[in-house]
Amino acid sequence: MPRTLRLIIAGLGNVNLNLLRIIKSQQALLAKNYQLTVSVVAVCDSSGGVSNPNGLDIDLLIATKEAKRGVASLPGGSASLIAQRLVESIDADAFVEATPVNLQTAEPGLSAVRTALKRGMHAILANKGPLALAYPELAVLSDMGGDPSKPKLRFSACVGGALPTINLGRRDLAGSVIHSVEGVLNGTTQYILRSMERGGSYAEALKEAQERGLAETDPTLDVEGWDAANKLTIVANAVLNQPTNVRDFSVTGITALTAADLTNAVAQGQRIVLLCKAERNAAGSYDLSVKPTALPADHPLARMSEWEMGVVYHTDISGRASATSAERGPMPTAAAMLRDLIDVSR
Ligand code: HSE
């Protein structure tokens, strides 16, 4: 049966702009394989917002952003149409949130997601802030708290873009005890470390990661380890069922590492990565950490290229399960949002 999924979209940076592009490019596939049509009924960016209950012109939205203009400049647009107002007043099936991460308060994303779920909309996030600071609260408002009749909360784009970190842990390892999780979940620092290892400079590598749309709007979140910590927090909550706030564990970034540290590790048959780790302790809970770690060269996370992120789950009955993804820009993160859109539409 053909279905139309009506979206409210907040934030039109690299990720959601690419989501708009792939909603167009995959239109025929979505119709054929999933009988699904996607309609964008409202959007907002830092300029304000615009809405149309019959669906906005997606090509026009893309052209507006490519011309570096805000959507409030479009006919009917207004500076007052912020995300909170859109989710309060507009009827839609899902709220798609990809505004910049705010690790102090998670706002304005957190309030808008909360409102959307309370109004019965599914929520699909690429913004990690609300999950890093308030996962348990959002889980209770959604199906993630265990009640499948509640709106769905999905965030696979938050934990390594297209890398299936959450699906692998939650769905594919169902029934297993997870002894530990290791992840290289921040693409920017992986790119910087592998570039420095080859003689490149830290500053140039960070600049390239920014130009490719990989780095956070505030890149200190990447290099000081907070983006990786947000992702580990989400894994702890959503996969390991351990209520966790990003402030609960120790986080060390890559800023103190030198090229010599990296090349010395290679000389000793190791590779330094920014490792997210969750390790089950004797009490059955998980000890969490994010820090630069030297891994043996044959470890799955040490063999990865500068473009790759990866996750390794060590389990009791499923053995070791790992996944990697190579991502050279924000498109795969948008693709993860699309897979979540298909999921919530079912
Ligand atoms: N800044 C993030 C990274 C983007 O470098 O991995 C995706 O979360």
mmCIF file of C-alpha atoms in Angstrom, residues 62-308:
data_model
loop_
_atom_site.group_PDB
_atom_site.id
_atom_site.type_symbol
_atom_site.label_atom_id
_atom_site.label_comp_id
_atom_site.label_asym_id
_atom_site.label_seq_id
_atom_site.Cartn_x
_atom_site.Cartn_y
_atom_site.Cartn_z
ATOM 1 C CA ILE A 62 18.374 22.389 -2.227
ATOM 2 C CA ALA A 63 19.012 25.306 -4.608
ATOM 3 C CA THR A 64 18.403 27.816 -1.801
ATOM 4 C CA LYS A 65 20.943 26.154 0.484
ATOM 5 C CA GLU A 66 23.458 25.669 -2.340
ATOM 6 C CA ALA A 67 23.166 29.428 -2.949
ATOM 7 C CA LYS A 68 24.001 29.894 0.767
ATOM 8 C CA ARG A 69 20.633 31.435 1.528
ATOM 9 C CA GLY A 70 18.393 30.685 4.485
ATOM 10 C CA VAL A 71 14.989 29.085 3.995
ATOM 11 C CA ALA A 72 13.284 32.044 5.707
ATOM 12 C CA SER A 73 13.970 33.922 2.433
ATOM 13 C CA LEU A 74 11.589 31.603 0.542
ATOM 14 C CA PRO A 75 7.977 32.645 -0.175
ATOM 15 C CA GLY A 76 5.996 32.162 3.033
ATOM 16 C CA GLY A 77 9.214 31.856 5.052
ATOM 17 C CA SER A 78 9.624 33.576 8.400
ATOM 18 C CA ALA A 79 12.364 34.094 10.981
ATOM 19 C CA SER A 80 9.866 33.096 13.669
ATOM 20 C CA LEU A 81 9.348 29.568 12.290
ATOM 21 C CA ILE A 82 11.903 27.886 14.543
ATOM 22 C CA ALA A 83 11.915 24.113 15.136
ATOM 23 C CA GLN A 84 9.962 24.306 18.380
ATOM 24 C CA ARG A 85 7.152 26.222 16.708
ATOM 25 C CA LEU A 86 7.077 23.838 13.750
ATOM 26 C CA VAL A 87 6.802 20.698 15.884
ATOM 27 C CA GLU A 88 4.119 22.328 18.049
ATOM 28 C CA SER A 89 1.928 23.511 15.196
ATOM 29 C CA ILE A 90 2.454 21.346 12.125
ATOM 30 C CA ASP A 91 1.075 17.867 11.537
ATOM 31 C CA ALA A 92 3.745 15.465 10.322
ATOM 32 C CA ASP A 93 4.720 11.814 10.647
ATOM 33 C CA ALA A 94 8.360 12.311 11.587
ATOM 34 C CA PHE A 95 10.697 14.992 12.890
ATOM 35 C CA VAL A 96 14.207 14.914 11.427
ATOM 36 C CA GLU A 97 16.735 16.742 13.603
ATOM 37 C CA ALA A 98 20.279 17.546 12.450
ATOM 38 C CA THR A 99 21.180 20.828 14.116
ATOM 39 C CA PRO A 100 24.667 21.384 15.598
ATOM 40 C CA VAL A 101 25.562 19.523 18.794
ATOM 41 C CA ASN A 102 25.163 21.541 22.011
ATOM 42 C CA LEU A 103 26.796 19.603 24.842
ATOM 43 C CA GLN A 104 25.842 22.117 27.516
ATOM 44 C CA THR A 105 22.052 21.866 27.282
ATOM 45 C CA ALA A 106 21.341 19.868 24.075
ATOM 46 C CA GLU A 107 19.023 22.726 23.113
ATOM 47 C CA PRO A 108 17.183 23.694 21.015
ATOM 48 C CA GLY A 109 17.138 20.106 19.691
ATOM 49 C CA LEU A 110 16.152 18.401 22.942
ATOM 50 C CA SER A 111 12.946 20.397 23.509
ATOM 51 C CA ALA A 112 11.887 20.024 19.892
ATOM 52 C CA VAL A 113 12.464 16.232 19.922
ATOM 53 C CA ARG A 114 10.601 15.911 23.206
ATOM 54 C CA THR A 115 7.640 17.869 21.810
ATOM 55 C CA ALA A 116 7.604 15.893 18.562
ATOM 56 C CA LEU A 117 7.526 12.542 20.396
ATOM 57 C CA LYS A 118 4.805 13.781 22.766
ATOM 58 C CA ARG A 119 2.738 14.819 19.749
ATOM 59 C CA GLY A 120 3.071 11.297 18.342
ATOM 60 C CA MET A 121 5.696 11.967 15.668
ATOM 61 C CA HIS A 122 8.614 9.620 15.112
ATOM 62 C CA ALA A 123 11.978 11.298 15.689
ATOM 63 C CA ILE A 124 15.092 10.707 13.608
ATOM 64 C CA LEU A 125 18.244 12.332 14.885
ATOM 65 C CA ALA A 126 21.675 13.067 13.497
ATOM 66 C CA ASN A 127 22.242 15.488 16.392
ATOM 67 C CA LYS A 128 23.877 13.577 19.236
ATOM 68 C CA GLY A 129 23.340 16.228 21.926
ATOM 69 C CA PRO A 130 19.819 15.222 23.036
ATOM 70 C CA LEU A 131 20.855 11.550 23.223
ATOM 71 C CA ALA A 132 24.148 12.206 25.008
ATOM 72 C CA LEU A 133 22.439 14.250 27.722
ATOM 73 C CA ALA A 134 18.900 12.863 27.911
ATOM 74 C CA TYR A 135 18.671 9.388 26.368
ATOM 75 C CA PRO A 136 16.693 7.753 29.230
ATOM 76 C CA GLU A 137 14.058 10.497 29.101
ATOM 77 C CA LEU A 138 13.658 10.282 25.312
ATOM 78 C CA ALA A 139 13.570 6.470 25.418
ATOM 79 C CA VAL A 140 10.556 6.556 27.755
ATOM 80 C CA LEU A 141 8.725 8.884 25.353
ATOM 81 C CA SER A 142 9.402 6.494 22.462
ATOM 82 C CA ASP A 143 9.484 2.834 21.458
ATOM 83 C CA MET A 144 13.058 2.619 22.747
ATOM 84 C CA GLY A 145 11.633 2.427 26.257
ATOM 85 C CA GLY A 146 10.038 -0.915 25.359
ATOM 86 C CA ASP A 147 6.509 0.115 24.344
ATOM 87 C CA PRO A 148 6.174 -0.509 20.590
ATOM 88 C CA SER A 149 2.956 1.536 20.436
ATOM 89 C CA LYS A 150 4.906 4.740 21.129
ATOM 90 C CA PRO A 151 6.485 6.830 18.362
ATOM 91 C CA LYS A 152 9.811 5.523 17.135
ATOM 92 C CA LEU A 153 13.106 7.154 18.068
ATOM 93 C CA ARG A 154 15.942 6.414 15.639
ATOM 94 C CA PHE A 155 19.503 7.711 15.591
ATOM 95 C CA SER A 156 21.669 5.329 13.608
ATOM 96 C CA ALA A 157 23.285 8.350 11.886
ATOM 97 C CA CYS A 158 24.612 9.483 15.265
ATOM 98 C CA VAL A 159 27.043 6.615 15.807
ATOM 99 C CA GLY A 160 29.435 6.583 12.883
ATOM 100 C CA GLY A 161 27.284 7.685 9.950
ATOM 101 C CA ALA A 162 26.451 4.666 7.792
ATOM 102 C CA LEU A 163 28.416 2.324 10.109
ATOM 103 C CA PRO A 164 25.688 -0.002 11.465
ATOM 104 C CA THR A 165 26.861 0.328 15.086
ATOM 105 C CA ILE A 166 23.417 0.401 16.668
ATOM 106 C CA ASN A 167 21.702 -2.123 14.411
ATOM 107 C CA LEU A 168 24.563 -4.603 14.803
ATOM 108 C CA GLY A 169 24.561 -4.340 18.581
ATOM 109 C CA ARG A 170 20.808 -4.130 19.227
ATOM 110 C CA ARG A 171 19.371 -6.315 16.517
ATOM 111 C CA ASP A 172 21.991 -8.667 15.181
ATOM 112 C CA LEU A 173 23.554 -9.618 18.518
ATOM 113 C CA ALA A 174 20.190 -10.103 20.229
ATOM 114 C CA GLY A 175 20.479 -12.913 22.781
ATOM 115 C CA SER A 176 24.219 -12.530 23.285
ATOM 116 C CA VAL A 177 26.004 -11.080 26.284
ATOM 117 C CA ILE A 178 28.304 -8.348 25.056
ATOM 118 C CA HIS A 179 31.587 -8.601 26.941
ATOM 119 C CA SER A 180 33.071 -5.481 25.404
ATOM 120 C CA VAL A 181 32.683 -2.976 22.608
ATOM 121 C CA GLU A 182 35.558 -1.237 20.895
ATOM 122 C CA GLY A 183 34.943 1.530 18.413
ATOM 123 C CA VAL A 184 36.716 4.072 16.286
ATOM 124 C CA LEU A 185 33.662 6.220 15.890
ATOM 125 C CA ASN A 186 35.042 9.659 15.025
ATOM 126 C CA GLY A 187 36.031 10.105 11.397
ATOM 127 C CA THR A 188 37.765 13.440 11.853
ATOM 128 C CA THR A 189 40.326 12.191 14.379
ATOM 129 C CA GLN A 190 40.882 8.976 12.425
ATOM 130 C CA TYR A 191 41.667 11.108 9.368
ATOM 131 C CA ILE A 192 43.992 13.385 11.365
ATOM 132 C CA LEU A 193 45.882 10.513 13.051
ATOM 133 C CA ARG A 194 46.432 8.547 9.847
ATOM 134 C CA SER A 195 47.527 11.740 8.021
ATOM 135 C CA MET A 196 49.986 12.658 10.793
ATOM 136 C CA GLU A 197 51.347 9.113 10.716
ATOM 137 C CA ARG A 198 52.281 9.712 7.060
ATOM 138 C CA GLY A 199 53.975 13.023 7.813
ATOM 139 C CA GLY A 200 51.018 15.379 7.296
ATOM 140 C CA SER A 201 50.322 18.215 9.684
ATOM 141 C CA TYR A 202 47.566 18.210 12.293
ATOM 142 C CA ALA A 203 46.270 21.616 11.141
ATOM 143 C CA GLU A 204 46.078 20.656 7.455
ATOM 144 C CA ALA A 205 44.340 17.364 8.190
ATOM 145 C CA LEU A 206 41.764 19.079 10.423
ATOM 146 C CA LYS A 207 41.164 21.683 7.720
ATOM 147 C CA GLU A 208 40.565 18.964 5.141
ATOM 148 C CA ALA A 209 38.151 17.126 7.445
ATOM 149 C CA GLN A 210 36.274 20.402 7.867
ATOM 150 C CA GLU A 211 36.217 21.080 4.130
ATOM 151 C CA ARG A 212 34.813 17.623 3.468
ATOM 152 C CA GLY A 213 32.014 18.232 5.958
ATOM 153 C CA LEU A 214 33.253 15.519 8.336
ATOM 154 C CA ALA A 215 34.123 17.692 11.332
ATOM 155 C CA GLU A 216 31.567 19.006 13.787
ATOM 156 C CA THR A 217 30.462 22.644 13.491
ATOM 157 C CA ASP A 218 32.660 23.113 16.586
ATOM 158 C CA PRO A 219 35.676 20.870 15.754
ATOM 159 C CA THR A 220 36.969 20.907 19.332
ATOM 160 C CA LEU A 221 34.207 18.336 19.920
ATOM 161 C CA ASP A 222 36.085 16.018 17.533
ATOM 162 C CA VAL A 223 39.691 16.555 18.589
ATOM 163 C CA GLU A 224 39.002 16.679 22.332
ATOM 164 C CA GLY A 225 37.113 13.386 22.148
ATOM 165 C CA TRP A 226 33.583 14.611 22.913
ATOM 166 C CA ASP A 227 32.029 13.513 19.644
ATOM 167 C CA ALA A 228 33.407 10.003 20.229
ATOM 168 C CA ALA A 229 32.172 10.172 23.838
ATOM 169 C CA ASN A 230 28.680 11.141 22.672
ATOM 170 C CA LYS A 231 28.654 8.086 20.430
ATOM 171 C CA LEU A 232 29.843 5.761 23.190
ATOM 172 C CA THR A 233 27.135 7.200 25.440
ATOM 173 C CA ILE A 234 24.520 6.316 22.837
ATOM 174 C CA VAL A 235 25.924 2.769 22.504
ATOM 175 C CA ALA A 236 25.891 2.381 26.300
ATOM 176 C CA ASN A 237 22.254 3.439 26.505
ATOM 177 C CA ALA A 238 20.811 1.891 23.374
ATOM 178 C CA VAL A 239 22.855 -1.302 23.017
ATOM 179 C CA LEU A 240 24.198 -2.080 26.482
ATOM 180 C CA ASN A 241 21.065 -0.899 28.330
ATOM 181 C CA GLN A 242 23.163 1.116 30.751
ATOM 182 C CA PRO A 243 21.613 4.531 31.516
ATOM 183 C CA THR A 244 24.535 6.828 30.787
ATOM 184 C CA ASN A 245 25.242 10.535 30.482
ATOM 185 C CA VAL A 246 28.252 11.718 28.500
ATOM 186 C CA ARG A 247 29.614 13.315 31.679
ATOM 187 C CA ASP A 248 29.764 9.926 33.465
ATOM 188 C CA PHE A 249 33.167 8.754 32.193
ATOM 189 C CA SER A 250 36.655 9.928 31.360
ATOM 190 C CA VAL A 251 37.380 11.401 27.939
ATOM 191 C CA THR A 252 40.781 12.189 26.413
ATOM 192 C CA GLY A 253 41.146 13.525 22.884
ATOM 193 C CA ILE A 254 44.032 13.538 20.441
ATOM 194 C CA THR A 255 45.387 17.063 20.929
ATOM 195 C CA ALA A 256 48.378 15.969 23.031
ATOM 196 C CA LEU A 257 49.548 13.322 20.526
ATOM 197 C CA THR A 258 52.618 14.042 18.422
ATOM 198 C CA ALA A 259 53.680 12.628 15.062
ATOM 199 C CA ALA A 260 56.501 10.869 16.932
ATOM 200 C CA ASP A 261 53.979 9.077 19.182
ATOM 201 C CA LEU A 262 52.260 7.740 16.079
ATOM 202 C CA THR A 263 55.357 6.683 14.172
ATOM 203 C CA ASN A 264 56.928 5.125 17.279
ATOM 204 C CA ALA A 265 53.793 3.011 17.703
ATOM 205 C CA VAL A 266 54.032 1.862 14.082
ATOM 206 C CA ALA A 267 57.697 0.938 14.613
ATOM 207 C CA GLN A 268 56.535 -1.303 17.477
ATOM 208 C CA GLY A 269 53.902 -3.041 15.360
ATOM 209 C CA GLN A 270 51.030 -0.947 16.747
ATOM 210 C CA ARG A 271 48.700 1.804 15.670
ATOM 211 C CA ILE A 272 47.234 4.544 17.827
ATOM 212 C CA VAL A 273 43.509 5.205 17.381
ATOM 213 C CA LEU A 274 41.014 7.260 19.357
ATOM 214 C CA LEU A 275 39.322 4.277 20.976
ATOM 215 C CA CYS A 276 35.838 4.197 22.481
ATOM 216 C CA LYS A 277 35.656 1.259 24.841
ATOM 217 C CA ALA A 278 32.945 -0.346 26.964
ATOM 218 C CA GLU A 279 34.068 -3.276 29.068
ATOM 219 C CA ARG A 280 31.783 -5.438 31.187
ATOM 220 C CA ASN A 281 32.972 -5.628 34.790
ATOM 221 C CA ALA A 282 32.416 -8.264 37.476
ATOM 222 C CA ALA A 283 29.227 -6.497 38.602
ATOM 223 C CA GLY A 284 27.763 -6.829 35.095
ATOM 224 C CA SER A 285 27.849 -3.119 34.246
ATOM 225 C CA TYR A 286 30.172 -1.501 31.754
ATOM 226 C CA ASP A 287 33.245 0.651 32.340
ATOM 227 C CA LEU A 288 33.409 3.305 29.632
ATOM 228 C CA SER A 289 36.325 5.312 28.289
ATOM 229 C CA VAL A 290 37.458 7.344 25.313
ATOM 230 C CA LYS A 291 41.206 7.774 24.882
ATOM 231 C CA PRO A 292 44.051 7.383 22.375
ATOM 232 C CA THR A 293 45.036 3.715 22.499
ATOM 233 C CA ALA A 294 47.788 1.696 20.801
ATOM 234 C CA LEU A 295 46.311 -1.430 19.217
ATOM 235 C CA PRO A 296 48.246 -4.339 17.708
ATOM 236 C CA ALA A 297 48.584 -3.846 13.953
ATOM 237 C CA ASP A 298 46.372 -6.860 13.179
ATOM 238 C CA HIS A 299 43.441 -5.600 15.263
ATOM 239 C CA PRO A 300 40.391 -4.877 13.034
ATOM 240 C CA LEU A 301 40.402 -1.230 14.130
ATOM 241 C CA ALA A 302 44.140 -0.823 13.502
ATOM 242 C CA ARG A 303 43.886 -1.985 9.904
ATOM 243 C CA MET A 304 41.503 0.784 8.867
ATOM 244 C CA SER A 305 42.337 3.553 6.387
ATOM 245 C CA GLU A 306 42.072 7.255 7.107
ATOM 246 C CA TRP A 307 38.487 7.272 5.793
ATOM 247 C CA GLU A 308 37.196 4.394 7.883
#
